[in-house]
Short mmCIF file of C-alpha atoms and ligand atoms in Angstrom, two decimals:
data_model
loop_
_atom_site.label_atom_id
_atom_site.label_comp_id
_atom_site.label_asym_id
_atom_site.label_seq_id
_atom_site.Cartn_x
_atom_site.Cartn_y
_atom_site.Cartn_z
CA MET A 253 -20.13 134.12 103.25
CA ASN A 254 -18.85 133.38 99.75
CA ASN A 255 -21.48 133.10 97.06
CA PRO A 256 -21.02 129.59 95.63
CA VAL A 257 -23.02 130.33 92.42
CA ARG A 258 -20.82 130.62 89.32
CA PRO A 259 -21.85 131.00 85.68
CA ALA A 260 -21.08 127.65 84.07
CA ASP A 261 -18.26 128.85 81.79
CA PRO A 262 -15.34 126.58 80.84
CA ASP A 263 -13.11 127.90 83.67
CA ALA A 264 -15.79 127.29 86.30
CA ILE A 265 -16.48 123.81 84.94
CA ARG A 266 -12.76 122.94 85.06
CA GLU A 267 -12.57 124.24 88.64
CA ALA A 268 -15.72 122.32 89.58
CA ALA A 269 -14.21 119.11 88.20
CA GLY A 270 -11.13 119.67 90.38
CA LEU A 271 -13.31 120.21 93.43
CA LEU A 272 -15.20 116.98 92.74
CA ARG A 273 -11.99 115.02 92.29
CA ALA A 274 -10.80 116.44 95.62
CA GLY A 275 -13.91 115.12 97.40
CA ALA A 276 -16.02 118.30 97.56
CA LEU A 277 -19.69 118.77 96.62
CA VAL A 278 -20.62 120.61 93.43
CA ALA A 279 -24.15 121.33 92.23
CA PHE A 280 -24.69 121.36 88.49
CA PRO A 281 -27.56 121.68 86.00
CA THR A 282 -29.00 118.72 84.15
CA GLU A 283 -31.92 118.77 81.74
CA THR A 284 -34.25 117.52 84.52
CA VAL A 285 -33.33 119.37 87.75
CA TYR A 286 -30.08 120.54 89.42
CA GLY A 287 -27.98 117.71 90.84
CA LEU A 288 -25.78 117.68 93.95
CA GLY A 289 -22.66 115.89 92.79
CA ALA A 290 -19.86 114.02 94.53
CA CYS A 291 -17.31 111.58 93.19
CA ALA A 292 -19.26 108.29 93.31
CA LEU A 293 -16.22 106.18 94.19
CA ASP A 294 -15.23 108.39 97.14
CA ILE A 295 -17.15 107.14 100.20
CA ARG A 296 -16.46 110.25 102.28
CA ALA A 297 -17.52 112.56 99.47
CA VAL A 298 -20.77 110.63 98.97
CA GLY A 299 -21.33 110.78 102.72
CA ARG A 300 -21.27 114.58 102.40
CA ILE A 301 -24.22 114.41 99.98
CA PHE A 302 -26.37 112.63 102.56
CA ALA A 303 -25.28 115.03 105.30
CA ALA A 304 -25.86 118.17 103.20
CA LYS A 305 -29.31 117.09 102.01
CA GLY A 306 -30.41 115.47 105.25
CA ARG A 307 -31.14 112.45 103.06
CA PRO A 308 -32.08 109.18 104.74
CA PRO A 309 -29.22 106.71 104.23
CA ASP A 310 -31.59 104.05 102.84
CA ASN A 311 -32.35 106.19 99.76
CA PRO A 312 -29.78 105.31 97.07
CA LEU A 313 -28.21 107.77 94.61
CA ILE A 314 -28.11 107.90 90.82
CA ILE A 315 -24.66 107.72 89.24
CA HIS A 316 -24.08 110.09 86.33
CA VAL A 317 -21.65 109.31 83.51
CA SER A 318 -20.87 111.04 80.22
CA CYS A 319 -21.54 108.14 77.84
CA LEU A 320 -22.76 104.56 77.69
CA ASP A 321 -19.21 103.15 77.64
CA ASP A 322 -18.49 104.79 81.00
CA ILE A 323 -20.97 102.58 82.83
CA THR A 324 -18.94 99.41 82.16
CA PRO A 325 -16.85 99.53 85.36
CA GLU A 326 -19.87 100.40 87.50
CA VAL A 327 -22.25 97.59 86.52
CA ALA A 328 -21.93 93.80 86.71
CA SER A 329 -23.64 93.42 83.34
CA VAL A 330 -25.60 95.49 80.87
CA PRO A 331 -28.94 93.80 80.14
CA GLU A 332 -29.88 93.75 76.45
CA VAL A 333 -32.89 95.92 77.11
CA ALA A 334 -30.65 98.53 78.74
CA LYS A 335 -28.56 98.74 75.58
CA GLN A 336 -31.68 99.25 73.53
CA LEU A 337 -33.04 101.96 75.83
CA ALA A 338 -29.70 103.71 76.20
CA ALA A 339 -29.32 103.84 72.42
CA ARG A 340 -32.69 105.55 72.22
CA TRP A 341 -32.69 107.78 75.33
CA TRP A 342 -29.13 108.59 76.36
CA PRO A 343 -28.16 111.29 76.87
CA GLY A 344 -31.59 111.88 78.38
CA PRO A 345 -33.95 111.78 81.35
CA LEU A 346 -34.03 107.99 81.76
CA THR A 347 -32.27 106.32 84.69
CA LEU A 348 -31.59 102.61 84.37
CA VAL A 349 -31.27 100.36 87.42
CA MET A 350 -28.80 97.56 86.61
CA PRO A 351 -26.82 94.88 88.45
CA ARG A 352 -24.19 96.67 90.51
CA GLY A 353 -20.48 96.41 89.79
CA PRO A 354 -18.05 95.56 92.62
CA ARG A 355 -16.37 98.95 92.89
CA VAL A 356 -19.54 100.96 93.53
CA PRO A 357 -19.56 101.75 97.26
CA ASP A 358 -22.44 100.55 99.46
CA ILE A 359 -23.25 104.08 100.49
CA VAL A 360 -24.23 104.95 96.88
CA THR A 361 -26.67 102.07 96.47
CA ALA A 362 -27.85 101.92 100.10
CA GLY A 363 -26.54 98.38 100.11
CA LEU A 364 -28.75 97.21 97.21
CA ALA A 365 -27.44 94.70 94.66
CA THR A 366 -28.32 97.20 91.91
CA VAL A 367 -27.05 100.59 90.81
CA ALA A 368 -28.96 103.40 89.09
CA VAL A 369 -27.16 105.08 86.19
CA ARG A 370 -27.86 107.77 83.64
CA VAL A 371 -26.25 110.06 81.07
CA PRO A 372 -27.76 113.56 81.46
CA ALA A 373 -28.63 115.58 78.34
CA HIS A 374 -27.14 118.90 79.37
CA PRO A 375 -23.97 120.38 77.88
CA VAL A 376 -22.69 121.64 81.26
CA ALA A 377 -23.31 118.31 82.98
CA LEU A 378 -21.62 116.39 80.16
CA GLU A 379 -18.61 118.71 80.05
CA LEU A 380 -18.27 118.44 83.83
CA LEU A 381 -18.50 114.63 83.78
CA ARG A 382 -15.89 114.40 81.04
CA ALA A 383 -13.59 116.74 82.97
CA VAL A 384 -13.97 114.73 86.19
CA GLY A 385 -13.22 111.47 84.37
CA ALA A 386 -15.05 109.46 87.04
CA PRO A 387 -18.70 108.66 87.78
CA VAL A 388 -20.54 111.33 89.77
CA ALA A 389 -23.28 110.43 92.25
CA ALA A 390 -25.90 113.17 92.15
CA PRO A 391 -29.36 113.29 93.70
CA SER A 392 -31.47 116.39 93.26
CA ALA A 393 -29.74 119.38 94.89
CA ASN A 394 -32.45 120.23 97.43
CA ARG A 395 -32.78 119.66 101.15
CA SER A 396 -34.45 116.28 101.48
CA GLY A 397 -38.25 116.49 101.17
CA ARG A 398 -38.24 119.93 99.47
CA PRO A 399 -39.26 120.53 95.84
CA SER A 400 -36.37 119.74 93.49
CA PRO A 401 -34.34 122.75 92.31
CA THR A 402 -34.82 123.94 88.74
CA GLN A 403 -32.62 127.04 89.07
CA ALA A 404 -29.20 127.66 90.59
CA GLN A 405 -30.78 130.05 93.10
CA HIS A 406 -33.00 127.24 94.44
CA VAL A 407 -29.84 125.26 95.22
CA ALA A 408 -28.27 128.30 96.89
CA ASP A 409 -31.44 128.75 99.00
CA ASP A 410 -31.35 125.15 100.24
CA LEU A 411 -27.65 124.27 100.29
CA GLY A 412 -25.67 127.48 99.69
CA ASP A 413 -23.52 127.03 102.79
CA ARG A 414 -22.94 123.31 102.21
CA VAL A 415 -21.53 123.14 98.68
CA ALA A 416 -18.18 124.17 97.26
CA MET A 417 -19.71 125.46 94.02
CA ILE A 418 -23.04 125.77 92.22
CA LEU A 419 -22.62 125.85 88.44
CA ASP A 420 -25.35 128.12 87.05
CA GLY A 421 -26.59 126.88 83.70
CA GLY A 422 -29.94 128.69 83.81
CA ALA A 423 -33.36 127.17 84.38
CA THR A 424 -33.65 123.47 83.63
CA GLN A 425 -35.71 122.41 80.62
CA VAL A 426 -37.65 119.37 81.82
CA GLY A 427 -38.33 120.46 85.40
CA ILE A 428 -39.16 117.05 86.89
CA GLU A 429 -36.76 114.23 87.70
CA SER A 430 -35.72 111.39 85.41
CA THR A 431 -37.79 108.27 84.92
CA VAL A 432 -36.27 105.43 86.95
CA LEU A 433 -36.58 102.05 85.23
CA ASP A 434 -35.40 98.77 86.75
CA VAL A 435 -34.05 96.55 83.97
CA THR A 436 -32.75 93.75 86.21
CA SER A 437 -35.77 91.49 85.76
CA ASP A 438 -37.37 90.06 82.62
CA ARG A 439 -40.02 92.72 82.60
CA PRO A 440 -38.62 96.23 83.08
CA MET A 441 -40.39 98.06 85.88
CA ILE A 442 -40.89 101.79 86.30
CA LEU A 443 -39.80 102.71 89.84
CA ARG A 444 -40.32 106.44 89.42
CA ARG A 445 -42.35 108.03 86.67
CA GLY A 446 -40.66 110.92 84.89
CA SER A 447 -40.48 112.69 81.59
CA VAL A 448 -39.81 109.49 79.63
CA THR A 449 -43.34 108.12 79.81
CA LEU A 450 -44.69 104.60 79.69
CA ALA A 451 -45.80 105.26 76.10
CA ASP A 452 -42.27 106.39 75.22
CA LEU A 453 -40.82 103.18 76.68
CA GLU A 454 -43.42 101.05 74.93
CA SER A 455 -42.64 102.74 71.62
CA CYS A 456 -39.12 101.40 72.06
CA LEU A 457 -39.76 97.97 73.67
CA GLY A 458 -43.28 97.13 72.51
CA VAL A 459 -46.73 97.61 73.99
CA GLY A 460 -47.12 95.75 77.28
CA ALA A 461 -43.37 95.20 77.67
CA VAL A 462 -43.03 97.47 80.71
CA ASP A 463 -44.66 97.16 84.11
CA SER A 464 -46.84 100.14 84.77
CA VAL A 465 -48.01 99.40 88.28
CA ASN A 466 -49.29 102.09 90.54
CA ILE A 467 -46.01 102.85 92.21
CA HIS A 468 -47.61 104.47 95.23
CA LYS A 469 -49.61 101.42 96.19
CA ASP A 470 -47.28 98.68 95.03
CA ARG A 471 -45.18 97.11 97.77
CA GLU A 472 -42.75 95.45 95.37
CA ALA A 473 -41.91 98.80 93.76
CA ALA A 474 -41.45 100.41 97.16
CA ARG A 475 -39.05 97.66 98.14
CA ARG A 476 -37.04 98.04 94.96
CA SER A 477 -36.95 101.84 95.00
CA PRO A 478 -36.47 103.05 98.55
CA GLY A 479 -36.92 106.66 97.42
CA LEU A 480 -40.65 106.00 97.18
CA ARG A 481 -40.89 105.61 100.94
CA HIS A 482 -39.77 109.11 101.75
CA ARG A 483 -41.50 112.46 101.94
CA HIS A 484 -40.98 114.47 98.78
CA TYR A 485 -41.53 117.67 96.85
CA ALA A 486 -43.24 119.43 99.75
CA PRO A 487 -43.34 123.21 100.07
CA THR A 488 -43.74 124.73 103.54
CA ALA A 489 -47.32 125.70 102.71
CA SER A 490 -49.99 123.04 103.11
CA VAL A 491 -51.04 121.48 99.79
CA THR A 492 -54.52 120.23 98.96
CA LEU A 493 -55.19 118.56 95.63
CA CYS A 494 -58.64 119.28 94.22
CA GLN A 495 -60.85 118.26 91.35
CA PRO A 496 -60.94 120.82 88.54
CA LYS A 497 -63.19 123.81 89.29
CA THR A 498 -63.36 123.10 93.04
CA ALA A 499 -60.15 124.82 94.15
CA GLU A 500 -61.66 128.29 94.66
CA ALA A 501 -64.51 127.01 96.85
CA LEU A 502 -62.12 125.00 99.06
CA ALA A 503 -59.74 127.93 99.20
CA SER A 504 -62.39 130.30 100.51
CA GLU A 505 -62.78 128.18 103.64
CA ALA A 506 -59.04 128.41 104.32
CA LEU A 507 -59.21 132.15 103.72
CA ARG A 508 -61.88 132.44 106.40
CA ARG A 509 -59.51 130.66 108.78
CA GLY A 510 -57.08 133.55 108.20
CA GLU A 511 -54.54 131.75 106.00
CA ILE A 512 -52.69 133.26 103.05
CA VAL A 513 -54.20 131.23 100.25
CA ALA A 514 -53.36 130.51 96.62
CA VAL A 515 -55.07 128.32 94.04
CA LEU A 516 -53.07 126.78 91.19
CA ILE A 517 -55.19 126.45 88.09
CA ARG A 518 -54.25 125.46 84.57
CA GLY A 519 -54.39 128.41 82.15
CA GLU A 520 -56.08 128.33 78.76
CA VAL A 521 -54.74 126.37 75.81
CA GLY A 522 -51.68 128.24 74.55
CA GLN A 523 -50.52 129.54 77.93
CA THR A 524 -46.93 128.33 78.11
CA THR A 525 -45.53 130.30 81.05
CA LEU A 526 -46.33 130.60 84.73
CA CYS A 527 -48.51 133.52 85.77
CA LEU A 528 -47.75 134.30 89.43
CA PRO A 529 -48.67 137.43 91.40
CA GLU A 530 -45.73 139.54 92.65
CA ARG A 531 -47.08 139.46 96.17
CA LEU A 532 -49.88 137.56 97.82
CA ASP A 533 -53.07 139.27 98.97
CA LYS A 534 -54.05 138.32 102.53
CA GLU A 535 -57.66 139.32 102.04
CA ARG A 536 -58.55 137.18 99.05
CA THR A 537 -57.64 133.99 97.24
CA ASN A 538 -54.60 134.46 95.00
CA ARG A 539 -54.79 132.85 91.58
CA VAL A 540 -51.77 131.26 90.03
CA LEU A 541 -52.18 130.29 86.39
CA MET A 542 -50.10 127.27 85.48
CA PRO A 543 -49.12 126.58 81.86
CA HIS A 544 -51.72 124.53 80.03
CA ALA A 545 -49.61 121.84 78.36
CA ALA A 546 -48.07 119.18 80.61
CA ILE A 547 -44.57 119.73 79.22
CA ASP A 548 -44.68 123.42 80.27
CA TYR A 549 -46.48 122.66 83.53
CA ALA A 550 -43.74 120.20 84.50
CA ARG A 551 -41.02 122.76 83.76
CA GLU A 552 -42.62 125.41 85.99
CA LEU A 553 -44.06 123.32 88.83
CA PHE A 554 -41.23 123.12 91.39
CA GLY A 555 -40.14 126.73 90.86
CA CYS A 556 -43.74 127.79 91.40
CA LEU A 557 -44.01 125.90 94.72
CA ARG A 558 -40.76 127.47 95.89
CA ALA A 559 -41.86 130.96 94.81
CA LEU A 560 -45.13 130.59 96.74
CA ASP A 561 -43.19 129.62 99.88
CA ARG A 562 -41.03 132.70 99.44
CA LEU A 563 -44.15 134.87 99.10
CA GLY A 564 -45.46 133.49 102.40
CA ALA A 565 -48.32 131.29 101.18
CA GLY A 566 -49.92 129.25 103.98
CA ALA A 567 -52.29 127.02 102.01
CA LEU A 568 -52.18 125.94 98.38
CA PHE A 569 -55.11 124.40 96.53
CA ILE A 570 -53.93 122.74 93.35
CA GLU A 571 -56.24 121.49 90.64
CA GLU A 572 -55.49 118.01 89.41
CA VAL A 573 -54.18 117.68 85.85
CA PRO A 574 -55.21 114.99 83.33
CA ARG A 575 -53.14 111.87 83.99
CA ASP A 576 -52.27 110.99 80.41
CA GLY A 577 -48.68 111.28 79.12
CA LEU A 578 -46.60 113.60 81.30
CA GLY A 579 -49.69 114.33 83.41
CA GLY A 580 -49.12 111.05 85.28
CA PRO A 581 -45.63 111.97 86.49
CA ILE A 582 -46.87 115.48 87.36
CA MET A 583 -49.74 114.03 89.41
CA ASP A 584 -47.28 111.73 91.22
CA ARG A 585 -45.37 114.78 92.36
CA LEU A 586 -48.47 116.74 93.30
CA GLU A 587 -49.73 113.80 95.36
CA ARG A 588 -46.39 113.46 97.11
CA ALA A 589 -46.33 117.22 97.78
CA ALA A 590 -49.81 117.00 99.29
CA GLU A 591 -48.83 114.02 101.46
CA GLY A 592 -45.75 115.69 102.89
CA SER A 593 -46.81 119.30 103.10
CA GLY A 594 -47.40 121.53 106.06
CA GLN A 595 -45.26 119.36 108.34
CA PRO A 596 -42.54 120.86 110.51
CA ARG A 597 -39.09 120.27 109.09
P1 AMP B 884 -32.98 111.69 93.29
O1 AMP B 884 -31.65 111.55 92.65
O2 AMP B 884 -33.00 112.51 94.53
O3 AMP B 884 -33.95 112.17 92.29
O4 AMP B 884 -33.43 110.24 93.73
C1 AMP B 884 -32.97 109.09 93.06
C2 AMP B 884 -34.07 108.11 92.88
O5 AMP B 884 -33.54 106.93 92.29
C3 AMP B 884 -34.71 107.70 94.19
O6 AMP B 884 -36.09 107.54 94.00
C4 AMP B 884 -34.03 106.38 94.48
O7 AMP B 884 -34.77 105.53 95.31
C5 AMP B 884 -33.85 105.80 93.08
N1 AMP B 884 -32.73 104.85 93.02
C6 AMP B 884 -31.42 105.12 93.08
N2 AMP B 884 -30.68 103.98 93.04
C7 AMP B 884 -31.55 102.97 92.97
C8 AMP B 884 -31.42 101.55 92.92
N3 AMP B 884 -30.23 100.95 92.94
N4 AMP B 884 -32.54 100.83 92.86
C9 AMP B 884 -33.73 101.42 92.84
N5 AMP B 884 -33.94 102.76 92.89
C10 AMP B 884 -32.87 103.53 92.96
MG1 MG B 885 -34.64 114.01 94.86
#
């Protein structure tokens, strides 16, 4: 089988743009995670995204464009608040949900009256989007339910035989997906927490200007963002979230049951990289030291979950992280991983 991974040099990007224009799927790096792209206006191409990922058809896609001006044909109107936020955050990890324009196909928005748009802050993504000259629909480039890919190899592992090309731009910087913000109502509402935090949004729009509901328990948010309904971020290993300092005790019970066990604990202040054993010991609890600061933790999290699957882990015990700032979005993903883990796929 051909290896679809190509270093993201100018030739490969030009070729990738041609493939996209011809209706094929191309995975590419963004600053958040790798995206699985298809020409957003090509219904059959977008259909291939859903088929390749095994994505439920009621989970809409984010459209990627290279600059603010490029959203004009895709949206019915640009709310004032969207202009303000785009000026501050684009290119960047903020997705804005706006009234949908007439030419965006139903399959992209899952039939909703809104469309989600963003300009990614990654040179390869931007060069690719400019070369395509059309909006590109791109969800995360993983099999549905799996942790999002933060390296080209993760995409190859999940979708290698289903994509025409994977542009390799190295490991992604942010590591978790964009913040999704609905700006169609008077009060913008966060539909998915991400690296642009509530505090970041409030620094732009004013304190109290953004709804910060608990998106897991809020029915209105679930209705507006169908993605919240689905299983997410789950490794093959079972995941148990634990209070700090309790992971090892819980893990020892699983060890007695004969499982291959790892605990994920935050390292000391100043630890910025992931500390993962090369192989997992079957006889004792394996310790994985996560970076201390949330920004580094977020960058390493999904790659860590994937690496532990590859090493054959059966049960993961993950210590909760403080929920302030980026800790909130990280905890969202850990909770979703715990909900969906250990199930047959
Ligand atoms: P992914 O690209 O896989 O990270 O998922 C895209 C996320 O954006 C999912 O949570 C979707 O539910 C959400 N999304 C995409 N389009 C819309 C939309 N029109 N309204 C609300 N949420 C959306
Ligand atoms: Mg996704």
